[in-house]
Amino acid sequence: MNRDTLKQIMIDQKDIYLNNPLITRQYFLETNVNYCFVGIRRTGKSYMMYQQIKQLEADGIPLSQIIYVNFEDERLLEMTAEDLNLILEIGLEISETDIKPYLFLDEIQNINGWEKFVRRIADMKYRINITGSNSKMLSSEIASTLGGRFVIMNIYPYSFSEYLIANNMTKNYLDVISTKDRADVQNQYNKYVTYGAFPELVEIRNKRAFLNSIYQTVYLGDIITRNKITNDFAIRLILKKIAESVTKPLSYNRLTNILKSSGMSIGKQTVINYVSYMTDSYLLFTLQNYAAKLVEKETSPKYYFMDTGLLGLMLLDCKSAQLENLVAIELIRRYGTENVYFFENNVEIDFYVPLDNLAIQVSMQVLDNIDTRERETRAFVKLNNFIPNAKCILITNSEEAVIDCDGINIEVIPIWKWLLDN
C-alpha cells in the first residue's frame, strides 16, 4: 500500500466524522475500554465510533491524536495485514507527539489477518476500537487471539425511544398524554414496525428502496460473495421460507425437505452452512426452546430478522409476524440473545426470559376476540404447571388491560408502551 495514498485517505475520512450530525445512541460506554462493535450493516456501528470521538474531543483530546480508518473505502482494496502498521506510523506522524493516539478501525474484518495487528496494538496499551459486520469476527479462534482485550458490544437498529428522538419527539410518552400525543406515537410506531429502524432511514422518503439496498448489500456481499456461493437461488428460497416461518420453530430437516420439494437437490449440511452464513451476517438471529433437549435446542430454533423492515421485504401480509419479530429484537437488546428463549412443551409460549422469570405472548388483538383471548391466556395457565409464578405479559398492537385467568395475573400492554417502558 502506498504510504502517501493511505495518508490522504485517512485525512479524507476525518471529514466524515467531523461533519456528521449525531443522535446519541443509548449505549453505556466506559472510558479506557477497547470495544468491538458488531452488528448488521447500516445499523450505526460507525456512529458509535463518531460518538466516542466527539466525547474525546469534548474531554479535550486533540483531533490530531485520533486515528479513524474505514476499510469499506474502495481505495483500500489492495491493503493487507502487513500494511496495517502504516496506519499507526501515519497517525503518530500527524499527531506530532509521543502520546499514544486513539485508534478507530471500521469494518476491519475486510483485511485478512487483522486480528494479530489489533492484539499487538492492544498489548502496547493503545486505546483501540473496531467494528465488523460479520460474526466470524467473534469465532473462537479470533476470540482466543484477542484474548479478552475487547468488550463485545452488539449494535442494533434504533430502539423505539431512539427512533422517536430522531423524529424530534422528545416527550415522556409513558406519562398521561393527550389523545393527539397518543395518535402521534401510534403513527410513529406504525412506521417503525413497517419499515424498521436503520438510523439513516429516518431521513429517507423512499424507505422500501433504501431497505432493499441494505438487503442486497448483505445478501450479495456478506452472504453470496464472501462465502463464494454459486447456488444463490437456494439462498433466496431459504430466506423466503424462514420469513414465512417467523413465529414458528423451523428445523434443518424441514428446510431441507422444503428445498427438495421445490425440485432442488441440496444436502442437509449445505442447508446448515447456508443458514450459518445468514446468521454470521447478522441478517438473522435465532432463539432456542427453553424446554427442549440440547440437540433440539440447536437444530429446531425460531428464526427472526434483525430488522422488521427487512422481514417486510420478504412477505406481503406480515403485520403479525413483524409484531412478534419486533418483540424478539427488543428482548435481545435488553437481555442478550443467550438469555431469551421460547417455550414449547405441551404449551406454546412465544418468549421466556429466565433471568426475570418473564413469559410473553404476542398477539395483534385479544380483547374482542374470544377464541384468541382464550388461547393466549390459557397458555399462561398451562405454563404455570412447568414454571410457577412467572410474570405474564400479553403484548398487543394497541390494547391495554389486566386479565385474571384462573388466578394468573396477565398484563395486556400495547407494543409501543412496552417498548418505551424499559
GROMACS .gro file of C-alpha atoms in nm:
model
  422
    1MET     CA    1   0.000   0.000   0.000
    2ASN     CA    2   0.137   0.341  -0.097
    3ARG     CA    3   0.206   0.543   0.217
    4ASP     CA    4   0.107   0.882   0.073
    5THR     CA    5  -0.218   0.738  -0.064
    6LEU     CA    6  -0.308   0.590   0.273
    7LYS     CA    7  -0.232   0.919   0.447
    8GLN     CA    8  -0.461   1.108   0.208
    9ILE     CA    9  -0.740   0.854   0.264
   10MET     CA   10  -0.709   0.898   0.641
   11ILE     CA   11  -0.727   1.277   0.604
   12ASP     CA   12  -1.031   1.249   0.373
   13GLN     CA   13  -1.214   1.017   0.609
   14LYS     CA   14  -1.162   1.253   0.903
   15ASP     CA   15  -1.402   1.499   0.736
   16ILE     CA   16  -1.676   1.233   0.751
   17TYR     CA   17  -1.687   1.201   1.128
   18LEU     CA   18  -1.623   1.569   1.188
   19ASN     CA   19  -1.922   1.675   0.976
   20ASN     CA   20  -2.173   1.405   1.069
   21PRO     CA   21  -2.463   1.520   1.288
   22LEU     CA   22  -2.515   1.275   1.574
   23ILE     CA   23  -2.811   1.144   1.766
   24THR     CA   24  -2.658   0.992   2.078
   25ARG     CA   25  -2.727   0.619   2.094
   26GLN     CA   26  -2.844   0.471   2.422
   27TYR     CA   27  -2.543   0.252   2.493
   28PHE     CA   28  -2.333   0.285   2.805
   29LEU     CA   29  -1.965   0.304   2.708
   30GLU     CA   30  -1.689   0.313   2.963
   31THR     CA   31  -1.374   0.516   2.922
   32ASN     CA   32  -1.045   0.334   2.880
   33VAL     CA   33  -1.214   0.023   2.743
   34ASN     CA   34  -1.149  -0.126   2.398
   35TYR     CA   35  -1.474  -0.207   2.221
   36CYS     CA   36  -1.558  -0.436   1.933
   37PHE     CA   37  -1.886  -0.311   1.783
   38VAL     CA   38  -2.068  -0.578   1.583
   39GLY     CA   39  -2.400  -0.594   1.400
   40ILE     CA   40  -2.574  -0.588   1.065
   41ARG     CA   41  -2.465  -0.330   0.810
   42ARG     CA   42  -2.601   0.027   0.834
   43THR     CA   43  -2.713  -0.021   1.192
   44GLY     CA   44  -2.493   0.255   1.333
   45LYS     CA   45  -2.163   0.092   1.431
   46SER     CA   46  -1.965   0.372   1.267
   47TYR     CA   47  -2.179   0.627   1.450
   48MET     CA   48  -2.084   0.464   1.779
   49MET     CA   49  -1.725   0.546   1.686
   50TYR     CA   50  -1.818   0.901   1.586
   51GLN     CA   51  -1.995   0.934   1.921
   52GLN     CA   52  -1.682   0.824   2.103
   53ILE     CA   53  -1.466   1.062   1.901
   54LYS     CA   54  -1.699   1.354   1.982
   55GLN     CA   55  -1.674   1.260   2.351
   56LEU     CA   56  -1.294   1.250   2.335
   57GLU     CA   57  -1.297   1.592   2.169
   58ALA     CA   58  -1.528   1.724   2.443
   59ASP     CA   59  -1.283   1.583   2.701
   60GLY     CA   60  -1.003   1.790   2.548
   61ILE     CA   61  -0.831   1.526   2.334
   62PRO     CA   62  -0.688   1.695   2.019
   63LEU     CA   63  -0.828   1.558   1.692
   64SER     CA   64  -0.469   1.509   1.577
   65GLN     CA   65  -0.446   1.225   1.832
   66ILE     CA   66  -0.744   1.040   1.685
   67ILE     CA   67  -0.694   0.788   1.403
   68TYR     CA   68  -1.002   0.673   1.211
   69VAL     CA   69  -0.994   0.436   0.912
   70ASN     CA   70  -1.295   0.288   0.735
   71PHE     CA   71  -1.189  -0.025   0.548
   72GLU     CA   72  -1.502  -0.017   0.329
   73ASP     CA   73  -1.327   0.254   0.126
   74GLU     CA   74  -1.265   0.109  -0.222
   75ARG     CA   75  -0.922   0.275  -0.226
   76LEU     CA   76  -0.814   0.031   0.045
   77LEU     CA   77  -0.897  -0.285  -0.150
   78GLU     CA   78  -0.530  -0.366  -0.202
   79MET     CA   79  -0.444  -0.325   0.165
   80THR     CA   80  -0.307  -0.627   0.352
   81ALA     CA   81  -0.238  -0.705   0.716
   82GLU     CA   82   0.127  -0.615   0.656
   83ASP     CA   83   0.017  -0.260   0.570
   84LEU     CA   84  -0.177  -0.203   0.891
   85ASN     CA   85   0.123  -0.077   1.081
   86LEU     CA   86   0.144   0.211   0.832
   87ILE     CA   87  -0.178   0.342   0.987
   88LEU     CA   88  -0.006   0.370   1.324
   89GLU     CA   89   0.304   0.530   1.171
   90ILE     CA   90   0.098   0.792   0.987
   91GLY     CA   91  -0.112   0.858   1.296
   92LEU     CA   92   0.198   0.924   1.505
   93GLU     CA   93   0.331   1.149   1.230
   94ILE     CA   94   0.010   1.353   1.215
   95SER     CA   95  -0.019   1.385   1.593
   96GLU     CA   96   0.339   1.518   1.621
   97THR     CA   97   0.361   1.386   1.976
   98ASP     CA   98   0.481   1.081   2.165
   99ILE     CA   99   0.138   1.038   2.326
  100LYS     CA  100  -0.034   0.723   2.203
  101PRO     CA  101  -0.318   0.809   1.962
  102TYR     CA  102  -0.670   0.666   1.984
  103LEU     CA  103  -0.747   0.418   1.703
  104PHE     CA  104  -1.088   0.357   1.544
  105LEU     CA  105  -1.081   0.083   1.278
  106ASP     CA  106  -1.414   0.048   1.094
  107GLU     CA  107  -1.513  -0.281   0.921
  108ILE     CA  108  -1.165  -0.416   0.984
  109GLN     CA  109  -1.274  -0.773   0.902
  110ASN     CA  110  -1.217  -0.677   0.536
  111ILE     CA  111  -0.843  -0.718   0.600
  112ASN     CA  112  -0.737  -1.081   0.628
  113GLY     CA  113  -0.520  -1.138   0.932
  114TRP     CA  114  -0.628  -0.815   1.106
  115GLU     CA  115  -0.663  -0.975   1.449
  116LYS     CA  116  -0.289  -1.015   1.519
  117PHE     CA  117  -0.226  -0.647   1.450
  118VAL     CA  118  -0.515  -0.546   1.674
  119ARG     CA  119  -0.392  -0.768   1.956
  120ARG     CA  120  -0.039  -0.631   1.932
  121ILE     CA  121  -0.164  -0.272   1.945
  122ALA     CA  122  -0.389  -0.351   2.241
  123ASP     CA  123  -0.093  -0.515   2.418
  124MET     CA  124   0.100  -0.192   2.363
  125LYS     CA  125  -0.175  -0.018   2.566
  126TYR     CA  126  -0.323   0.178   2.279
  127ARG     CA  127  -0.692   0.262   2.313
  128ILE     CA  128  -0.842   0.089   2.009
  129ASN     CA  129  -1.199   0.028   1.892
  130ILE     CA  130  -1.308  -0.185   1.598
  131THR     CA  131  -1.630  -0.267   1.414
  132GLY     CA  132  -1.741  -0.556   1.197
  133SER     CA  133  -2.047  -0.677   1.010
  134ASN     CA  134  -1.973  -1.046   1.026
  135SER     CA  135  -1.993  -1.262   1.337
  136LYS     CA  136  -1.695  -1.468   1.219
  137MET     CA  137  -1.501  -1.183   1.376
  138LEU     CA  138  -1.605  -1.342   1.703
  139SER     CA  139  -1.517  -1.700   1.619
  140SER     CA  140  -1.349  -1.899   1.894
  141GLU     CA  141  -1.014  -1.876   1.715
  142ILE     CA  142  -1.025  -1.497   1.682
  143ALA     CA  143  -1.166  -1.454   2.031
  144SER     CA  144  -0.872  -1.654   2.159
  145THR     CA  145  -0.632  -1.433   1.964
  146LEU     CA  146  -0.783  -1.114   2.103
  147GLY     CA  147  -0.759  -1.272   2.445
  148GLY     CA  148  -1.026  -1.076   2.630
  149ARG     CA  149  -0.877  -0.741   2.536
  150PHE     CA  150  -1.207  -0.614   2.395
  151VAL     CA  151  -1.563  -0.577   2.520
  152ILE     CA  152  -1.806  -0.704   2.258
  153MET     CA  153  -2.092  -0.459   2.202
  154ASN     CA  154  -2.385  -0.564   1.981
  155ILE     CA  155  -2.531  -0.265   1.797
  156TYR     CA  156  -2.893  -0.287   1.689
  157PRO     CA  157  -3.116  -0.065   1.476
  158TYR     CA  158  -3.281   0.218   1.667
  159SER     CA  159  -3.481   0.134   1.976
  160PHE     CA  160  -3.827   0.291   1.967
  161SER     CA  161  -3.722   0.566   2.210
  162GLU     CA  162  -3.417   0.645   1.989
  163TYR     CA  163  -3.646   0.643   1.686
  164LEU     CA  164  -3.881   0.895   1.847
  165ILE     CA  165  -3.590   1.123   1.937
  166ALA     CA  166  -3.462   1.101   1.579
  167ASN     CA  167  -3.808   1.215   1.469
  168ASN     CA  168  -3.799   1.511   1.711
  169MET     CA  169  -4.047   1.354   1.954
  170THR     CA  170  -3.890   1.401   2.296
  171LYS     CA  171  -4.186   1.388   2.536
  172ASN     CA  172  -4.218   1.120   2.801
  173TYR     CA  173  -4.499   0.927   2.633
  174LEU     CA  174  -4.541   0.696   2.931
  175ASP     CA  175  -4.689   0.984   3.129
  176VAL     CA  176  -5.052   1.081   3.092
  177ILE     CA  177  -5.072   1.209   2.736
  178SER     CA  178  -5.336   1.371   2.521
  179THR     CA  179  -5.535   1.199   2.250
  180LYS     CA  180  -5.318   1.373   1.991
  181ASP     CA  181  -4.997   1.258   2.162
  182ARG     CA  182  -5.125   0.901   2.166
  183ALA     CA  183  -5.217   0.924   1.797
  184ASP     CA  184  -4.874   1.070   1.715
  185VAL     CA  185  -4.682   0.798   1.897
  186GLN     CA  186  -4.901   0.525   1.746
  187ASN     CA  187  -4.840   0.671   1.399
  188GLN     CA  188  -4.463   0.670   1.456
  189TYR     CA  189  -4.481   0.314   1.584
  190ASN     CA  190  -4.664   0.202   1.268
  191LYS     CA  191  -4.378   0.340   1.056
  192TYR     CA  192  -4.121   0.193   1.295
  193VAL     CA  193  -4.253  -0.163   1.273
  194THR     CA  194  -4.333  -0.147   0.900
  195TYR     CA  195  -4.007  -0.003   0.769
  196GLY     CA  196  -3.773  -0.093   1.051
  197ALA     CA  197  -3.524   0.118   1.240
  198PHE     CA  198  -3.200   0.161   1.047
  199PRO     CA  199  -3.081   0.507   1.159
  200GLU     CA  200  -3.042   0.653   0.807
  201LEU     CA  201  -3.397   0.551   0.721
  202VAL     CA  202  -3.543   0.834   0.929
  203GLU     CA  203  -3.441   1.095   0.672
  204ILE     CA  204  -3.534   0.893   0.363
  205ARG     CA  205  -3.873   0.912   0.191
  206ASN     CA  206  -3.846   0.605  -0.032
  207LYS     CA  207  -3.789   0.374   0.260
  208ARG     CA  208  -3.857   0.048   0.079
  209ALA     CA  209  -3.592   0.120  -0.186
  210PHE     CA  210  -3.339   0.201   0.087
  211LEU     CA  211  -3.425  -0.119   0.273
  212ASN     CA  212  -3.382  -0.317  -0.046
  213SER     CA  213  -3.036  -0.167  -0.098
  214ILE     CA  214  -2.935  -0.278   0.253
  215TYR     CA  215  -3.074  -0.624   0.189
  216GLN     CA  216  -2.886  -0.652  -0.139
  217THR     CA  217  -2.562  -0.541   0.026
  218VAL     CA  218  -2.594  -0.803   0.299
  219TYR     CA  219  -2.731  -1.070   0.064
  220LEU     CA  220  -2.483  -1.023  -0.220
  221GLY     CA  221  -2.182  -0.903  -0.022
  222ASP     CA  222  -2.186  -1.067   0.320
  223ILE     CA  223  -2.358  -1.393   0.221
  224ILE     CA  224  -2.309  -1.472  -0.150
  225THR     CA  225  -1.974  -1.314  -0.236
  226ARG     CA  226  -1.795  -1.357   0.095
  227ASN     CA  227  -1.881  -1.727   0.110
  228LYS     CA  228  -1.833  -1.787  -0.265
  229ILE     CA  229  -2.183  -1.930  -0.313
  230THR     CA  230  -2.285  -2.024  -0.665
  231ASN     CA  231  -2.635  -2.152  -0.586
  232ASP     CA  232  -2.788  -1.815  -0.499
  233PHE     CA  233  -3.140  -1.941  -0.575
  234ALA     CA  234  -3.114  -2.179  -0.279
  235ILE     CA  235  -3.019  -1.888  -0.053
  236ARG     CA  236  -3.317  -1.683  -0.172
  237LEU     CA  237  -3.553  -1.975  -0.121
  238ILE     CA  238  -3.423  -2.050   0.229
  239LEU     CA  239  -3.462  -1.685   0.329
  240LYS     CA  240  -3.815  -1.681   0.190
  241LYS     CA  241  -3.913  -1.994   0.384
  242ILE     CA  242  -3.757  -1.862   0.704
  243ALA     CA  243  -3.952  -1.538   0.663
  244GLU     CA  244  -4.273  -1.733   0.616
  245SER     CA  245  -4.193  -1.935   0.929
  246VAL     CA  246  -4.115  -1.646   1.164
  247THR     CA  247  -4.311  -1.716   1.487
  248LYS     CA  248  -4.264  -2.096   1.449
  249PRO     CA  249  -3.969  -2.330   1.515
  250LEU     CA  250  -3.801  -2.447   1.196
  251SER     CA  251  -3.564  -2.743   1.177
  252TYR     CA  252  -3.284  -2.806   0.929
  253ASN     CA  253  -3.464  -3.123   0.821
  254ARG     CA  254  -3.777  -2.923   0.746
  255LEU     CA  255  -3.581  -2.665   0.544
  256THR     CA  256  -3.402  -2.939   0.350
  257ASN     CA  257  -3.731  -3.111   0.267
  258ILE     CA  258  -3.884  -2.782   0.153
  259LEU     CA  259  -3.596  -2.729  -0.088
  260LYS     CA  260  -3.623  -3.083  -0.218
  261SER     CA  261  -3.997  -3.043  -0.274
  262SER     CA  262  -3.913  -2.739  -0.486
  263GLY     CA  263  -3.702  -2.959  -0.711
  264MET     CA  264  -3.368  -2.859  -0.563
  265SER     CA  265  -3.114  -3.129  -0.483
  266ILE     CA  266  -2.934  -2.999  -0.177
  267GLY     CA  267  -2.799  -3.176   0.129
  268LYS     CA  268  -2.880  -3.101   0.491
  269GLN     CA  269  -2.521  -2.998   0.569
  270THR     CA  270  -2.530  -2.745   0.287
  271VAL     CA  271  -2.853  -2.603   0.430
  272ILE     CA  272  -2.687  -2.579   0.772
  273ASN     CA  273  -2.392  -2.395   0.615
  274TYR     CA  274  -2.614  -2.153   0.425
  275VAL     CA  275  -2.818  -2.068   0.734
  276SER     CA  276  -2.499  -2.008   0.932
  277TYR     CA  277  -2.387  -1.759   0.666
  278MET     CA  278  -2.715  -1.570   0.719
  279THR     CA  279  -2.666  -1.553   1.095
  280ASP     CA  280  -2.297  -1.468   1.051
  281SER     CA  281  -2.404  -1.159   0.854
  282TYR     CA  282  -2.646  -1.062   1.134
  283LEU     CA  283  -2.935  -1.073   0.889
  284LEU     CA  284  -3.097  -1.335   1.113
  285PHE     CA  285  -3.076  -1.443   1.474
  286THR     CA  286  -3.214  -1.750   1.648
  287LEU     CA  287  -3.386  -1.828   1.977
  288GLN     CA  288  -3.391  -2.174   2.132
  289ASN     CA  289  -3.665  -2.375   2.304
  290TYR     CA  290  -3.609  -2.349   2.679
  291ALA     CA  291  -3.790  -2.679   2.737
  292ALA     CA  292  -3.609  -2.879   2.466
  293LYS     CA  293  -3.320  -3.122   2.494
  294LEU     CA  294  -2.979  -2.998   2.382
  295VAL     CA  295  -2.989  -3.141   2.028
  296GLU     CA  296  -3.334  -2.997   1.960
  297LYS     CA  297  -3.227  -2.663   2.103
  298GLU     CA  298  -2.957  -2.642   1.836
  299THR     CA  299  -3.147  -2.786   1.541
  300SER     CA  300  -3.504  -2.651   1.576
  301PRO     CA  301  -3.481  -2.285   1.676
  302LYS     CA  302  -3.704  -1.993   1.590
  303TYR     CA  303  -3.556  -1.755   1.334
  304TYR     CA  304  -3.605  -1.381   1.341
  305PHE     CA  305  -3.480  -1.097   1.120
  306MET     CA  306  -3.257  -0.833   1.275
  307ASP     CA  307  -3.489  -0.563   1.145
  308THR     CA  308  -3.865  -0.575   1.087
  309GLY     CA  309  -3.832  -0.371   0.768
  310LEU     CA  310  -3.617  -0.645   0.612
  311LEU     CA  311  -3.881  -0.903   0.707
  312GLY     CA  312  -4.138  -0.683   0.535
  313LEU     CA  313  -3.943  -0.711   0.208
  314MET     CA  314  -3.996  -1.086   0.211
  315LEU     CA  315  -4.370  -1.104   0.280
  316LEU     CA  316  -4.692  -0.936   0.164
  317ASP     CA  317  -4.914  -0.963   0.473
  318CYS     CA  318  -4.680  -0.967   0.770
  319LYS     CA  319  -4.823  -0.736   1.039
  320SER     CA  320  -4.850  -1.018   1.293
  321ALA     CA  321  -4.506  -1.159   1.208
  322GLN     CA  322  -4.347  -0.813   1.227
  323LEU     CA  323  -4.506  -0.756   1.569
  324GLU     CA  324  -4.357  -1.075   1.714
  325ASN     CA  325  -4.025  -1.014   1.537
  326LEU     CA  326  -4.006  -0.668   1.691
  327VAL     CA  327  -4.062  -0.809   2.040
  328ALA     CA  328  -3.780  -1.059   1.975
  329ILE     CA  329  -3.543  -0.777   1.871
  330GLU     CA  330  -3.626  -0.571   2.177
  331LEU     CA  331  -3.578  -0.869   2.410
  332ILE     CA  332  -3.229  -0.950   2.279
  333ARG     CA  333  -3.146  -0.579   2.301
  334ARG     CA  334  -3.242  -0.584   2.670
  335TYR     CA  335  -3.119  -0.928   2.776
  336GLY     CA  336  -2.883  -1.062   2.507
  337THR     CA  337  -2.961  -1.349   2.269
  338GLU     CA  338  -2.826  -1.608   2.510
  339ASN     CA  339  -3.085  -1.512   2.774
  340VAL     CA  340  -3.403  -1.516   2.562
  341TYR     CA  341  -3.595  -1.832   2.467
  342PHE     CA  342  -3.933  -1.956   2.354
  343PHE     CA  343  -4.109  -2.231   2.549
  344GLU     CA  344  -4.269  -2.533   2.384
  345ASN     CA  345  -4.362  -2.840   2.588
  346ASN     CA  346  -4.735  -2.920   2.571
  347VAL     CA  347  -4.779  -2.544   2.581
  348GLU     CA  348  -4.652  -2.275   2.344
  349ILE     CA  349  -4.519  -1.950   2.488
  350ASP     CA  350  -4.373  -1.702   2.241
  351PHE     CA  351  -4.090  -1.581   2.468
  352TYR     CA  352  -3.946  -1.677   2.803
  353VAL     CA  353  -3.670  -1.489   2.989
  354PRO     CA  354  -3.538  -1.699   3.282
  355LEU     CA  355  -3.343  -1.407   3.432
  356ASP     CA  356  -3.670  -1.230   3.516
  357ASN     CA  357  -3.898  -1.536   3.509
  358LEU     CA  358  -4.082  -1.345   3.238
  359ALA     CA  359  -4.329  -1.507   2.996
  360ILE     CA  360  -4.455  -1.313   2.693
  361GLN     CA  361  -4.728  -1.385   2.442
  362VAL     CA  362  -4.772  -1.167   2.133
  363SER     CA  363  -5.100  -1.112   1.951
  364MET     CA  364  -5.233  -0.830   1.734
  365GLN     CA  365  -5.568  -0.826   1.917
  366VAL     CA  366  -5.716  -1.028   2.203
  367LEU     CA  367  -5.980  -0.839   2.397
  368ASP     CA  368  -6.257  -0.851   2.133
  369ASN     CA  369  -6.178  -1.198   2.002
  370ILE     CA  370  -6.293  -1.463   2.247
  371ASP     CA  371  -6.108  -1.754   2.079
  372THR     CA  372  -5.778  -1.566   2.061
  373ARG     CA  373  -5.811  -1.441   2.417
  374GLU     CA  374  -5.882  -1.791   2.543
  375ARG     CA  375  -5.589  -1.942   2.354
  376GLU     CA  376  -5.335  -1.683   2.462
  377THR     CA  377  -5.437  -1.663   2.829
  378ARG     CA  378  -5.478  -2.040   2.874
  379ALA     CA  379  -5.119  -2.082   2.758
  380PHE     CA  380  -5.005  -1.890   3.066
  381VAL     CA  381  -5.217  -2.114   3.290
  382LYS     CA  382  -5.056  -2.425   3.139
  383LEU     CA  383  -4.709  -2.272   3.170
  384ASN     CA  384  -4.766  -2.237   3.545
  385ASN     CA  385  -4.752  -2.618   3.570
  386PHE     CA  386  -4.393  -2.610   3.442
  387ILE     CA  387  -4.274  -2.269   3.562
  388PRO     CA  388  -4.468  -2.138   3.862
  389ASN     CA  389  -4.521  -1.770   3.933
  390ALA     CA  390  -4.389  -1.637   3.603
  391LYS     CA  391  -4.465  -1.272   3.529
  392CYS     CA  392  -4.710  -1.289   3.237
  393ILE     CA  393  -4.734  -1.019   2.971
  394LEU     CA  394  -4.952  -1.022   2.661
  395ILE     CA  395  -4.823  -0.769   2.406
  396THR     CA  396  -5.076  -0.641   2.154
  397ASN     CA  397  -5.087  -0.387   1.876
  398SER     CA  398  -5.289  -0.131   2.074
  399GLU     CA  399  -5.496  -0.294   2.350
  400GLU     CA  400  -5.440  -0.244   2.722
  401ALA     CA  401  -5.596  -0.423   3.021
  402VAL     CA  402  -5.529  -0.651   3.316
  403ILE     CA  403  -5.678  -1.001   3.298
  404ASP     CA  404  -5.713  -1.265   3.567
  405CYS     CA  405  -5.725  -1.620   3.433
  406ASP     CA  406  -5.758  -1.895   3.696
  407GLY     CA  407  -5.555  -1.689   3.941
  408ILE     CA  408  -5.287  -1.596   3.685
  409ASN     CA  409  -5.248  -1.219   3.656
  410ILE     CA  410  -5.187  -1.118   3.294
  411GLU     CA  411  -5.090  -0.767   3.187
  412VAL     CA  412  -5.213  -0.676   2.839
  413ILE     CA  413  -5.000  -0.391   2.707
  414PRO     CA  414  -4.974  -0.213   2.370
  415ILE     CA  415  -4.643  -0.270   2.197
  416TRP     CA  416  -4.544   0.099   2.182
  417LYS     CA  417  -4.583   0.136   2.557
  418TRP     CA  418  -4.390  -0.185   2.629
  419LEU     CA  419  -4.107  -0.066   2.400
  420LEU     CA  420  -4.078   0.261   2.590
  421ASP     CA  421  -4.112   0.107   2.938
  422ASN     CA  422  -3.751  -0.005   2.974
   0.00000   0.00000   0.00000
